[in-house]
Coordinates of C-alpha atoms in Angstrom, one line a residue:
X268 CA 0.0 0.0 0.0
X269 CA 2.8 2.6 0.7
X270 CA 4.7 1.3 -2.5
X271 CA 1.3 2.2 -4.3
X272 CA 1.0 5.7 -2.4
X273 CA 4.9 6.4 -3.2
X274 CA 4.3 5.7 -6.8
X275 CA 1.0 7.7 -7.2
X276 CA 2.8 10.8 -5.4
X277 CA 5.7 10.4 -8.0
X278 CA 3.6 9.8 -11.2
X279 CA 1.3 13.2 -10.1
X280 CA 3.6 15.5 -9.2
X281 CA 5.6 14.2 -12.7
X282 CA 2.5 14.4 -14.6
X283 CA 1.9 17.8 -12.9
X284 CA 5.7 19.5 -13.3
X285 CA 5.5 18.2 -17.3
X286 CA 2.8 19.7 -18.1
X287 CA 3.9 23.1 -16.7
X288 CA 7.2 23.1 -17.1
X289 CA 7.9 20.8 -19.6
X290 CA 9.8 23.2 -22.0
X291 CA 11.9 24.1 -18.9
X292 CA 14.9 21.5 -18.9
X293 CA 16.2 23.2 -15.6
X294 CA 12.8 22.1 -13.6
X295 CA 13.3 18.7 -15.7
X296 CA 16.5 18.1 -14.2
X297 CA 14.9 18.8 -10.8
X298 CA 13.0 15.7 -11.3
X299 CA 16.0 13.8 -11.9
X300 CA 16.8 14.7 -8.1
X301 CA 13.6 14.0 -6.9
X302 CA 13.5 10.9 -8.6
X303 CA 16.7 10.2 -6.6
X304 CA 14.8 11.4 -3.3
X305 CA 12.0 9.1 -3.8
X306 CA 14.4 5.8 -4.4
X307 CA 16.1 6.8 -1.4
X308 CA 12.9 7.1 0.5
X309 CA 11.8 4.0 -0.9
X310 CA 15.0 2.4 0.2
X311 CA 14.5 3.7 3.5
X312 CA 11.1 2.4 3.2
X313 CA 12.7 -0.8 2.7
X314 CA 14.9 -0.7 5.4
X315 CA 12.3 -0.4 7.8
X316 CA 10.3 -3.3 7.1
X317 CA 13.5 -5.5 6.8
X318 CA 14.6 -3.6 10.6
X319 CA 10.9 -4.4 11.7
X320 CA 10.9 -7.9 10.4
X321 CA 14.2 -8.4 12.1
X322 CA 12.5 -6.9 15.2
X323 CA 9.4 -9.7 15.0
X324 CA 12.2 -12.4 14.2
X325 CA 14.0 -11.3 17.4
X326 CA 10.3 -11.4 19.4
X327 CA 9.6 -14.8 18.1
X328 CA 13.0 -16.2 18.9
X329 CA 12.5 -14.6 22.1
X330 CA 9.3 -15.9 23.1
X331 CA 9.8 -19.8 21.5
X332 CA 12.3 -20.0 23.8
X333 CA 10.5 -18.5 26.9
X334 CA 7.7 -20.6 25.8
X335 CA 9.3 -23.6 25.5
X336 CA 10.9 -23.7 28.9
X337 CA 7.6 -22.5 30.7
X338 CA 5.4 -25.1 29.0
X339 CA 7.3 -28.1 30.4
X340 CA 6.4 -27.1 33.8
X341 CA 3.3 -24.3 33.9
X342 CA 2.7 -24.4 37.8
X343 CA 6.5 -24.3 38.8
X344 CA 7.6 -21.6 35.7
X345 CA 5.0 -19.5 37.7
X346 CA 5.6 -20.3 41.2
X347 CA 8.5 -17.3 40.8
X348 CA 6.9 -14.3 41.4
X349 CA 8.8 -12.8 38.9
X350 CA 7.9 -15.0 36.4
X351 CA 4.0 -14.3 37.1
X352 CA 4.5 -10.6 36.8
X353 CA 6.5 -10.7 33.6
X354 CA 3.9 -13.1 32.0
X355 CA 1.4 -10.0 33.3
X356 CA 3.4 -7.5 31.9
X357 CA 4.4 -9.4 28.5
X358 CA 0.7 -9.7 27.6
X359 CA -1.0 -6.5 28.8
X360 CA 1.8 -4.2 27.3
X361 CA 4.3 -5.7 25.2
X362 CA 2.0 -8.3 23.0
X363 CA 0.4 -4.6 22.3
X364 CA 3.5 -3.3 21.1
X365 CA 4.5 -6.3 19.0
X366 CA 0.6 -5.6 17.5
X367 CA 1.3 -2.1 17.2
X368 CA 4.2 -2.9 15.2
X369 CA 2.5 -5.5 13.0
X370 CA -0.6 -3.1 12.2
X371 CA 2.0 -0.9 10.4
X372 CA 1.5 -3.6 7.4
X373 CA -1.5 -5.6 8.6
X374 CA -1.5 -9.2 8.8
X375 CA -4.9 -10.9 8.5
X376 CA -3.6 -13.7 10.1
X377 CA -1.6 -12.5 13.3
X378 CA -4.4 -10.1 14.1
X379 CA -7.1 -12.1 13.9
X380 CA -5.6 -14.5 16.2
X381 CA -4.7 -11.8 18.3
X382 CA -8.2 -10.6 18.2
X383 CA -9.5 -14.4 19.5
X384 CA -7.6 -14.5 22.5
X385 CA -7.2 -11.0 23.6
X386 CA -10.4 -11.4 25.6
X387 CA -8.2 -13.5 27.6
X388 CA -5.5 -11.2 27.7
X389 CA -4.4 -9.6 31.3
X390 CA -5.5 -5.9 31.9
X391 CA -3.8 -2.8 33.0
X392 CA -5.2 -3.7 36.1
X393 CA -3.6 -7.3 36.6
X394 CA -0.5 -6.0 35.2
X395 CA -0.7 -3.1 38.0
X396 CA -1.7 -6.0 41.0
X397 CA 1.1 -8.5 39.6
X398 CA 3.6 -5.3 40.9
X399 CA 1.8 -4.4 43.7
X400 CA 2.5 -8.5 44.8
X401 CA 6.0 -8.1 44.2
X402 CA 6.4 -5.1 46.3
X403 CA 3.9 -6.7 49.2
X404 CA 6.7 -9.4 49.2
X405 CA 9.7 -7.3 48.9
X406 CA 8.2 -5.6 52.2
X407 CA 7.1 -8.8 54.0
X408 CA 10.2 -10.4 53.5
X409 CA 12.8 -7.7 53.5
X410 CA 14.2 -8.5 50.2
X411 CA 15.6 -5.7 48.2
X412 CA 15.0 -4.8 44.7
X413 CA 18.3 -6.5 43.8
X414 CA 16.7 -9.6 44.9
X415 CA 14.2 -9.9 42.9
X416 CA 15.6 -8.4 39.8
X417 CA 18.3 -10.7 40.0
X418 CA 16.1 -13.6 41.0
X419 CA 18.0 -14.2 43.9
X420 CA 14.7 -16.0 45.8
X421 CA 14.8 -19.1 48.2
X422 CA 13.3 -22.1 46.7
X423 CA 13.3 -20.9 43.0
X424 CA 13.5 -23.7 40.3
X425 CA 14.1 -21.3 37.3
X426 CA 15.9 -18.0 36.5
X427 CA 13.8 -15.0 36.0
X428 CA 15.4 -11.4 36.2
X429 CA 14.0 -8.2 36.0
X430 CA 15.4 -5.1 33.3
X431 CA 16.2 -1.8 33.6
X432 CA 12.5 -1.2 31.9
X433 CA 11.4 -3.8 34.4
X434 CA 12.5 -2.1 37.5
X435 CA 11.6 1.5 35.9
X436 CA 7.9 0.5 35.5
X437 CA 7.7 -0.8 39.1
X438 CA 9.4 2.7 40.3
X439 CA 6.2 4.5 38.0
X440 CA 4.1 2.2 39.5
X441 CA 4.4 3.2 43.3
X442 CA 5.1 7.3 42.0
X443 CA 1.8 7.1 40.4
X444 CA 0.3 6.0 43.6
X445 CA 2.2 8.3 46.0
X446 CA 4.2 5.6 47.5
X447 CA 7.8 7.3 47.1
X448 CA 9.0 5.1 49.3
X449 CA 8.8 1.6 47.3
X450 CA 9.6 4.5 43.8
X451 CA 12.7 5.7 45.4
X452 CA 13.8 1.3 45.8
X453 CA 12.7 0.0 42.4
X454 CA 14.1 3.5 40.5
X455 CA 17.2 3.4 42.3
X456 CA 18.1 -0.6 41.2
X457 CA 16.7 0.7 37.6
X458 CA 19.5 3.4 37.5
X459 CA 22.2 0.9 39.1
X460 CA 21.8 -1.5 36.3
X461 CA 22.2 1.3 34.1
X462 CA 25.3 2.5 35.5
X463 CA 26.2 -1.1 35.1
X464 CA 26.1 -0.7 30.8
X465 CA 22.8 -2.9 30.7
X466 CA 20.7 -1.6 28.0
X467 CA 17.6 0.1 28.0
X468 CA 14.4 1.7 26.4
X469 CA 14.2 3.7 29.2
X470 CA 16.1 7.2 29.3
X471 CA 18.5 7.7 32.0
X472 CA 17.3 11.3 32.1
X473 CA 13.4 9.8 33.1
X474 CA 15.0 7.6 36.0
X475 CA 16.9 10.5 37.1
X476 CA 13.7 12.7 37.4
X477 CA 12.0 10.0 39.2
X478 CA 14.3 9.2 41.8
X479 CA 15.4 12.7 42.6
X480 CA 11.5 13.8 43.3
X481 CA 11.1 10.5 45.2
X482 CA 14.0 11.2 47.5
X483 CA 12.9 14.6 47.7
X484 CA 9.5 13.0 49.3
X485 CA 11.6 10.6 51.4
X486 CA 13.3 14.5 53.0
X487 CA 16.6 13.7 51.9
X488 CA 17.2 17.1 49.8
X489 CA 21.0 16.7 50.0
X490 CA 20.6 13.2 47.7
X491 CA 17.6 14.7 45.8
X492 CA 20.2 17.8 45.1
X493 CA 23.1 15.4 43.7
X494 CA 20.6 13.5 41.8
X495 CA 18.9 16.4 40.3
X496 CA 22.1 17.8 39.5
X497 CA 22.9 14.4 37.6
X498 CA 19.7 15.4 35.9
X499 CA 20.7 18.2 34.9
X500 CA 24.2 17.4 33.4
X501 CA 22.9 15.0 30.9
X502 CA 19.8 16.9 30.1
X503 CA 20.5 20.8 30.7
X504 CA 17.4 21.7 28.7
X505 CA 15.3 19.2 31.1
X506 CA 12.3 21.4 31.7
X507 CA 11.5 20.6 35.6
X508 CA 15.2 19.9 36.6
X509 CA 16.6 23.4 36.4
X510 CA 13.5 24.6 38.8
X511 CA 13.9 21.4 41.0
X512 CA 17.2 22.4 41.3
X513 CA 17.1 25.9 42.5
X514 CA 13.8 25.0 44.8
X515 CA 15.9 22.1 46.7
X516 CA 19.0 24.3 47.0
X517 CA 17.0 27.1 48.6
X518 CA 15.2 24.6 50.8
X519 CA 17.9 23.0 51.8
X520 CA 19.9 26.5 52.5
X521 CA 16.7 27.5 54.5
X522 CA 16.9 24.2 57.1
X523 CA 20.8 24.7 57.2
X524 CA 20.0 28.8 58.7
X525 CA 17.6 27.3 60.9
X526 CA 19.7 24.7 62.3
X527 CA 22.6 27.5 62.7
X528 CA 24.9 25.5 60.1
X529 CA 26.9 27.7 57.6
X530 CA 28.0 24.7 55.4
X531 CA 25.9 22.2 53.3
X532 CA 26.6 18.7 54.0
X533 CA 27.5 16.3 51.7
X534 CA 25.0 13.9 50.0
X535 CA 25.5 10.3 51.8
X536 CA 27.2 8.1 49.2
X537 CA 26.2 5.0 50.4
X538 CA 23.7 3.4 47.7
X539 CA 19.9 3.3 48.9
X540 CA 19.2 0.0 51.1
X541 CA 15.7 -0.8 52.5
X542 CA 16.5 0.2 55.7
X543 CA 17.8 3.7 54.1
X544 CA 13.9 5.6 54.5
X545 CA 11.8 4.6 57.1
X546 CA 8.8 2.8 55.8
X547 CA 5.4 4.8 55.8
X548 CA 3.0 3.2 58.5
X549 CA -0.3 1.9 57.2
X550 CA -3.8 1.1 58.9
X551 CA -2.7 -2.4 60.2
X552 CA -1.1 -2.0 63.5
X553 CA 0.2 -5.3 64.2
X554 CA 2.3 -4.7 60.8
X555 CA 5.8 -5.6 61.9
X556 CA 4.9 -8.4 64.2
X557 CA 2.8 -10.2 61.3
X558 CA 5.4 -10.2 58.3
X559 CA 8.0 -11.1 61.1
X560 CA 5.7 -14.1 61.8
X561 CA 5.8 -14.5 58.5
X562 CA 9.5 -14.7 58.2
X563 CA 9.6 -17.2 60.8
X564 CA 10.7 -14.4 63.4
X565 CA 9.7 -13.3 66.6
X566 CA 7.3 -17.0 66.9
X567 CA 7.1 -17.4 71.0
X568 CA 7.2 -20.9 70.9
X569 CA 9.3 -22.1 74.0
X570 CA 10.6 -25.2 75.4
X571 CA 7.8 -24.9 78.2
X572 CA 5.0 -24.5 75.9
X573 CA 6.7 -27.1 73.7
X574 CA 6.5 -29.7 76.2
X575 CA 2.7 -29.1 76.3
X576 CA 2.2 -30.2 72.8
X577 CA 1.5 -33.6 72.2
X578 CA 0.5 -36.1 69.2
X579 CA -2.3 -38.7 69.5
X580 CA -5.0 -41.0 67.7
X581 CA -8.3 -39.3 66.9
X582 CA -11.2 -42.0 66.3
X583 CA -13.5 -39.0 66.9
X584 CA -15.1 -40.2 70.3
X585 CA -15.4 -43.6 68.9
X586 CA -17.0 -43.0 65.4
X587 CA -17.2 -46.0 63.1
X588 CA -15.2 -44.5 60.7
X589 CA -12.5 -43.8 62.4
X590 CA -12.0 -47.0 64.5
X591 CA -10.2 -48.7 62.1
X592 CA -8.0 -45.9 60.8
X593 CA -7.7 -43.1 63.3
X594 CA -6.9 -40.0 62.1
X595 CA -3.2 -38.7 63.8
X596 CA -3.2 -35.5 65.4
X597 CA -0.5 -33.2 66.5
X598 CA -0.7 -30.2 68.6
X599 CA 0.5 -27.1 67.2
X600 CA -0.4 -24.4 69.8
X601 CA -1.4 -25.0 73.9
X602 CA -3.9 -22.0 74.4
X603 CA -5.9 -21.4 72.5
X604 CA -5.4 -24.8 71.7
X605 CA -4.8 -25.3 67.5
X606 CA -4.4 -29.2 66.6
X607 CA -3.0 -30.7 63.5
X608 CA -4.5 -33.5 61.5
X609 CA -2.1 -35.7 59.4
X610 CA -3.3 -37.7 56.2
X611 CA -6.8 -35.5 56.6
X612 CA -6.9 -36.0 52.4
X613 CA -4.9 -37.9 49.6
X614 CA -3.5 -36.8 47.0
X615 CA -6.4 -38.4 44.8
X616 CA -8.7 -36.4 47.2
X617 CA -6.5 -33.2 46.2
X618 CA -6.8 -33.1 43.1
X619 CA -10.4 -34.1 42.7
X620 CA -10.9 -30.4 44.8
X621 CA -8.5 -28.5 42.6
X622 CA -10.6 -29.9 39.2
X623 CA -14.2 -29.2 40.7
X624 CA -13.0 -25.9 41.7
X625 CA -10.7 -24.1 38.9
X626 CA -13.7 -23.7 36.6
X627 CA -15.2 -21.7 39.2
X628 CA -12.5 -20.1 40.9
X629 CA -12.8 -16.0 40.9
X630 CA -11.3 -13.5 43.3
X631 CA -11.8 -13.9 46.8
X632 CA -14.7 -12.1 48.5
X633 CA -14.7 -11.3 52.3
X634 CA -18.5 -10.8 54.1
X635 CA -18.7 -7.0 54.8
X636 CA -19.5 -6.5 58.6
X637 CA -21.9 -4.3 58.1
X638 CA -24.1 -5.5 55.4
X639 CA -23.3 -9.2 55.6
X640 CA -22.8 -9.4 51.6
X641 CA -19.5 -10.9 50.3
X642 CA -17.2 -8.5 48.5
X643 CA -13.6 -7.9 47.3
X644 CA -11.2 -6.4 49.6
X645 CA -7.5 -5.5 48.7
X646 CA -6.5 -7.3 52.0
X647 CA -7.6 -10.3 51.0
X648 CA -5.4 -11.5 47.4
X649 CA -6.5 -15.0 46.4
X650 CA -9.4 -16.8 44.1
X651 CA -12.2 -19.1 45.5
X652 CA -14.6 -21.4 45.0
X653 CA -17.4 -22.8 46.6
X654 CA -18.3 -26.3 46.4
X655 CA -21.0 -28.1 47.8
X656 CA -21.3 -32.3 49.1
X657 CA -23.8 -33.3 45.8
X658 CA -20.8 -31.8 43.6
X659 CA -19.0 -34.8 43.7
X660 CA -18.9 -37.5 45.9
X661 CA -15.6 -36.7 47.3
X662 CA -16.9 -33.5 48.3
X663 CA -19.2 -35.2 50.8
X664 CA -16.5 -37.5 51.6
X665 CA -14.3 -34.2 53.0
X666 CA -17.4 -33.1 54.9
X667 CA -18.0 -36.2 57.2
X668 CA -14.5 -36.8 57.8
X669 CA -14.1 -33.4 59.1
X670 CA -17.7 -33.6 60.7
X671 CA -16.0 -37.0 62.2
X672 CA -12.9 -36.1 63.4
X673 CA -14.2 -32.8 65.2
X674 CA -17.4 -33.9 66.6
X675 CA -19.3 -31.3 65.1
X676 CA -22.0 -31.0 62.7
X677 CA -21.6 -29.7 59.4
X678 CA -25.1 -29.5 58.6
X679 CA -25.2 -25.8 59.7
X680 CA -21.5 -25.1 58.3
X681 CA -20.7 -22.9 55.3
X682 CA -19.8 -25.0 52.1
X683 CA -16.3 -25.8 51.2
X684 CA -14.1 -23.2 50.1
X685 CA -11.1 -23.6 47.8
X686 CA -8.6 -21.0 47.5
X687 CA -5.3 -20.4 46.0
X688 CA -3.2 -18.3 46.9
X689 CA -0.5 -17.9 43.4
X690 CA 1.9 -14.5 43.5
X691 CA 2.1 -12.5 46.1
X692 CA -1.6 -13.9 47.7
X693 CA -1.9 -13.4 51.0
X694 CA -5.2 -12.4 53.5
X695 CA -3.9 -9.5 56.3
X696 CA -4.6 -10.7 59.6
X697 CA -8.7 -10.9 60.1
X698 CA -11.1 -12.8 62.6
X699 CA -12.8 -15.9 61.2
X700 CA -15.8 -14.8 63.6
X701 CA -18.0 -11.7 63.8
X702 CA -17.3 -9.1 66.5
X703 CA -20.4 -7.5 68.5
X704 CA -20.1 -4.4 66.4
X705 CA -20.9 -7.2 63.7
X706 CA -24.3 -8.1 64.4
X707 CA -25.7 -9.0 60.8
X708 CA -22.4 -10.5 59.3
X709 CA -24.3 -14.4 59.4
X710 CA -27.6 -13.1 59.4
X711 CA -28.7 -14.1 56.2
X712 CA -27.6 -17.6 57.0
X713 CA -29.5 -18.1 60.3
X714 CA -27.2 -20.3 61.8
X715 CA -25.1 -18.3 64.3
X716 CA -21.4 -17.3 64.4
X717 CA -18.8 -19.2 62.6
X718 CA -17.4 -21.7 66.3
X719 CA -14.6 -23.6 64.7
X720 CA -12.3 -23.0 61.6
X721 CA -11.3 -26.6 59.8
X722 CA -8.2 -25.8 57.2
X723 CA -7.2 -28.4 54.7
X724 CA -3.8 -27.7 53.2
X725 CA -3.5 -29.0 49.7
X726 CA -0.2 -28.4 48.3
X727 CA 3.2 -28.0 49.8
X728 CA 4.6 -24.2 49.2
X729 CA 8.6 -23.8 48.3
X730 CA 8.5 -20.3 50.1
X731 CA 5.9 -18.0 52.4
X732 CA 2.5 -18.8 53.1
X733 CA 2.4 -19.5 56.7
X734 CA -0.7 -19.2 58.7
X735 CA 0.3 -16.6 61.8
X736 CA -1.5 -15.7 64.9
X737 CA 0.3 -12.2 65.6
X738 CA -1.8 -12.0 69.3
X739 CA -0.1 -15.0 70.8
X740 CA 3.1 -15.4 68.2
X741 CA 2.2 -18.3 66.4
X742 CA 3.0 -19.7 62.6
X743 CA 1.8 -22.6 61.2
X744 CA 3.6 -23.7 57.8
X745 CA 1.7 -25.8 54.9
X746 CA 1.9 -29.3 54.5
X747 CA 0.7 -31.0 52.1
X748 CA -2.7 -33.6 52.9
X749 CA -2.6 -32.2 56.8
X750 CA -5.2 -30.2 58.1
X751 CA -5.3 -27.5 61.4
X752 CA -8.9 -26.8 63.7
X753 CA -9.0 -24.4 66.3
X754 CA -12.4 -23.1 68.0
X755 CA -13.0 -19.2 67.3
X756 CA -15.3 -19.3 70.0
X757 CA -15.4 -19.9 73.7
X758 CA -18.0 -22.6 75.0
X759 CA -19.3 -19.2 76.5
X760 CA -20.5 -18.0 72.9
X761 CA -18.0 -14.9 72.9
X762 CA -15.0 -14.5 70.3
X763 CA -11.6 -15.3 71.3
X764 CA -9.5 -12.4 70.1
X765 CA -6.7 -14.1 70.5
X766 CA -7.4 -16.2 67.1
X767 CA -6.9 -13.4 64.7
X768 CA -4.7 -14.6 61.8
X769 CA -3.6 -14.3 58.7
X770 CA -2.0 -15.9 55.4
X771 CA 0.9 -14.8 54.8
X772 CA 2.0 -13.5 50.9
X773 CA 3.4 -16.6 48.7
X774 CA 7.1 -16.1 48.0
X775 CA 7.9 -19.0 45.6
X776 CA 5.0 -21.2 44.6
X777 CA 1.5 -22.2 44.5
X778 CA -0.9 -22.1 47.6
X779 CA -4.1 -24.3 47.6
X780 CA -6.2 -24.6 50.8
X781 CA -9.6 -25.4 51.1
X782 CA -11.7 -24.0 54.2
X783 CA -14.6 -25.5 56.1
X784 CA -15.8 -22.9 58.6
X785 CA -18.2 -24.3 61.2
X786 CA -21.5 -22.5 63.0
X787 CA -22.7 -22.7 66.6
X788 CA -26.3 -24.1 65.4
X789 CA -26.3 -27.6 65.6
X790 CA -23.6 -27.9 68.4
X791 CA -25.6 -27.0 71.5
X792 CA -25.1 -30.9 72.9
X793 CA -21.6 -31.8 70.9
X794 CA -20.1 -28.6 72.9
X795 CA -22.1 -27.6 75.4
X796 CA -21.7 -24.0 76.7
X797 CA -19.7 -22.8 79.1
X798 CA -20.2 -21.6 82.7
X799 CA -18.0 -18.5 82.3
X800 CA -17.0 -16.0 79.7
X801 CA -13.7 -17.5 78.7
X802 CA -14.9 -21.0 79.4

C-alpha cells in the first residue's frame, strides 16, 4: 500500500511538473533529483520493514524460547513471582507493542488470532496487582530490589530477572500511587543496572527525574540535590530539573540557617538499602509483628509451651469410621489450643478439589460487617470457589470426615471453600468470627457465628504462606494432605480475640487450601456451653 502511495505521489507531481514546465529543462532536471529522493525514501522504506521484520524475528525467537521452557512445567515456571508478573506484563503491554508494530502492514492472520484470544488477555489492572505483589513481598520479606531483579529468591526452580524497563515501571508504579518510598527502591536498582552498561528503552534522564523527586518525598534534599544535579548534566534543557534544582537548593539553604549550620553537608554516598527511608505506617497496626511471623521471626514458641504439645489418635469419640483408621493428630499451639491432622486428604482427594474448583474459581470475597454481603477487599489477594457435598462424591467425603474427626456437625456449616493463593496472595490478619459491632455478618444464613475453623492444606509451598496468629506469636507452615482446627469461640458464645490470623504472601510457589468454617447451630449438645465468659 505505501509502495502504491509512493508511486502515485511520483507519477502526479511528474505528470503535474510536465505539463507546466515541460519546456523548462532546468525544472526537468529537478526531477532527476527527486526521482533520486524518492528511491532513497523507498529504500529507507525498505529498510524499515526488513529492521521491523528483524524486530518480529527477534520477538519470536525470544518468546519460543521462553515458551518452550515455561510449557514443560506451567505451575512451577509460575511459582517465581517474577515470572508471574512478567507473564502480566508481556501480555497487557508488550504483545500490544508487538501488535502495534505489525498493524504498520497488517496481517490478516496475526491479528485475527490476536483478536481471539485477547479477551483473555491480562488488563492494565492485573499488570498493576502482579507489581503491587511483588512489592507486598519485597516488604514482607525484607528482600531488596536487587533480589528480585536478579532472582535471587529461596526455593526458585528457574531464572527469572527483571530489566532496567522492568524495574523503571515498578518505580512508576508506586510514584503514580504516591508511594515514594517503594519509587525511590525500584528507581534506584533501575538506574544501578544502568550505571552497570545494561541496555535500555528507558532514558537515564526519566529515571533520574524519578528518583530525585522521590527522595525529595523521602526528605533527603541533600541526595535529591546530587541527583537532580545528575539530571541536569545530561539533560540541561530538562524542563522541571533546572526549577527542581534551585527549589531544593534554597530549601535545603533555609533548614541549614535554621539549624545554625553555615556549610551544606554532603550527599550520603552510600547506595539506597531498605533500611535507608523509614517505611510509611499503614492502617494495620500489628504490621511488623505479622510479616516477622511470616519470616519465621519473633514465633514465642518455647521449650515450656513445647512440652505441652502432644500427638495422639483421633477416632472421633469412637466414630465407626474412624475406629479402624484413626486420624493422627499433633498439637501445634497449647492456648488457644490449634491441633493438626495428618493424612486428613490424599493426594487423589486433592486433586479431585482442585478440578471441581478451577472452573469456578474468581477473586476472593470477604463478608462485609456491616451489610453481611460478600465482596472484594484488597487485604484479601486470592481466588475461590465454593463447592457443595452433591458436587462430587468426594466433596461429601471431606465433609464427614471433618464432621468426624471434630465432633461437630456440618449441617449448619458454610460450604467448602477452595482457594489459591499464586503470587504474592496473601489475607492480612482478620477474625474468622464476627465481633459484637458485627451483628448482621451471618444473618442471612441463620445459623449463628462461625465456632470452629477446619483448614485443609492442599499443596506444599517452596516459600511464604504460613498461617500466623500475631496476638499469641504463632506460625503454622503448609503441609501437604494435613489439616489444622481451632475453635473461634469460647463454650461461652464470645469471640476469642486471640485467634486473629492471617496468610501470609506466597514467596515462591503455589498455595491451595480449602476451608470448612463451622457454626454454633447444631452444636448446643456436641459442645455444650460454658459456665464463664472465657470458658
Amino acid at each position: 500500500k505505501e509502495l502504491t502511495w509512493l508511486s502515485s505521489q511520483c507519477l502526479s507531481s511528474i505528470i503535474s511538473m510536465h505539463n507546466t514546465h515541460m519546456s523548462r529543462l532546468g525544472q526537468m532536471t529537478d526531477l532527476i533529483f527527486t526521482e533520486r529522493e524518492l528511491v532513497q525514501s523507498l529504500k529507507e522504506y525498505i529498510e524499515a520493514e526488513e529492521m521491523k521484520l528483524e524486530a518480529v524475528k527477534s520477538w519470536a525467537n525470544k518468546l519460543d524460547m521462553l515458551t518452550r521452557v515455561s510449557t514443560l512445567d506451567p505451575e512451577g515456571f509460575l511459582a517465581h513471582p517474577v515470572n508471574a508478573y512478567k507473564l502480566m506484563k508481556r501480555l497487557n503491554t508488550e504483545w500490544s507493542e508487538l501488535e502495534s508494530l505489525v498493524l504498520q502492514d497488517p496481517s490478516d492472520g496475526f491479528i485475527s488470532n490476536m483478536s481471539v484470544h485477547r479477551q483473555y488477555f491480562p488488563d492494565e489492572e492485573d499488570e498493576k496487582g502482579a507489581a503491587k505483589a511483588l512489592i507486598r513481598l519485597q516488604d514482607t520479606y525484607k528482600l531488596d530490589s536487587e533480589s528480585f531483579s536478579k532472582g535471587k529468591l529461596p526455593g526458585v526452580r528457574y531464572n527469572a530477572e527483571l530489566t532496567v524497563d522492568d524495574c523503571f515501571d515498578m518505580g512508576k508504579l508506586a510514584y503514580n500511587e504516591n508511594d515514594y518510598y517503594h519509587s525511590v527502591l525500584w528507581m534506584q536498582q533501575a538506574l544501578r543496572q544502568m550505571d552497570s552498561g545494561e541496555d535500555a528503552k528507558t532514558p537515564k534522564a526519566d529515571i533520574l527525574d524519578y528518583l530525585s523527586y522521590s527522595v525529595y518525598q523521602m526528605g533527603d534534599l541533600p541526595r535529591a540535590i546530587e541527583l537532580t544535579r545528575r539530571l541536569v548534566a545530561i539533560d540541561p534543557s530538562h524542563q522541571r530539573a533546572g526549577a527542581n534544582l534551585h527549589y531544593f537548593e534554597r530549601l535545603l539553604s533555609k533548614e541549614l540557617r535554621d539549624r545554625g549550620q553555615g556549610q551544606q553537608e554532603p550527599a550520603d554516598e552510600k547506595p539506597i538499602q531498605l533500611d535507608t527511608y523509614e517505611r510509611p505506617k499503614d492502617y494495620l497496626p500489628e504490621r511488623e509483628v505479622y510479616e516477622a511471623l511470616c519470616r519465621g521471626e519473633g514465633v514465642k514458641m518455647t521449650e515450656k509451651r513445647r512440652s505441652r504439645l502432644f500427638c495422639r489418635y483421633q477416632d472421633g469419640s469412637r466414630s465407626p469410621r474412624l475406629l479402624l483408621k484413626p486420624m493422627k493428630e499433633e498439637d501445634e499451639w497449647d492456648s488457644p489450643h490449634i491441633v493438626r491432622f495428618l493424612e486428613a486428604l490424599s493426594d487423589e482427594e486433592i486433586e479431585k478439589i482442585k478440578e471441581l474448583a478451577k472452573p469456578k474459581l474468581a477473586r476472593a470475597t470477604v463478608r462485609d460487617p456491616k451489610t453481611g454481603v460478600l465482596t472484594v477487599a484488597n487485604y484479601r489477594v486470592s481466588k475461590s470457589a465454593w463447592l457443595e457435598g452433591e458436587d462430587d462424591p468426594v466433596i461429601a467425603r471431606v465433609n464427614q470426615r471433618i464432621e468426624d474427626v471434630t465432633g461437630l456437625t456440618v449441617d449448619t456449616a458454610e460450604l467448602l471453600q477452595v482457594a489459591n493463593y499464586g503470587v504474592g496472595g496473601q489475607y492480612e490478619p482478620h477474625y474468622d468470627f464476627s465481633r459484637k459491632d458485627e451483628p448482621d455478618a451471618f444473618k442471612s444464613l441463620g445459623t449463628g457465628n462461625r465456632v470452629a475453623t477446619f483448614l485443609n492444606y492442599m499443596s506444599d509451598v517452596e516459600a511464604g504462606g504460613a498461617t500466623v496468629f500475631p496476638d499469641f506469636g504463632a506460625a503454622i507452615w503448609p503441609r501437604k494432605g494435613t489439616a489444622v482446627f481451632w475453635y473461634n469461640l469460647f463454650k461461652s458464645g464470645e469471640g476469642d480475640y486471640r485467634t486473629r490470623h492471617a496468610a501470609c504472601p506466597v514467596l515462591v510457589g503455589s498455595k491451595w487450601v480449602s476451608n470448612k468454617w463451622i457454626h454454633e447451630r447444631g452444636q448446643e449438645f456436641r459442645r455444650p456451653c460454658g459456665l464463664t465468659e472465657v470458658d
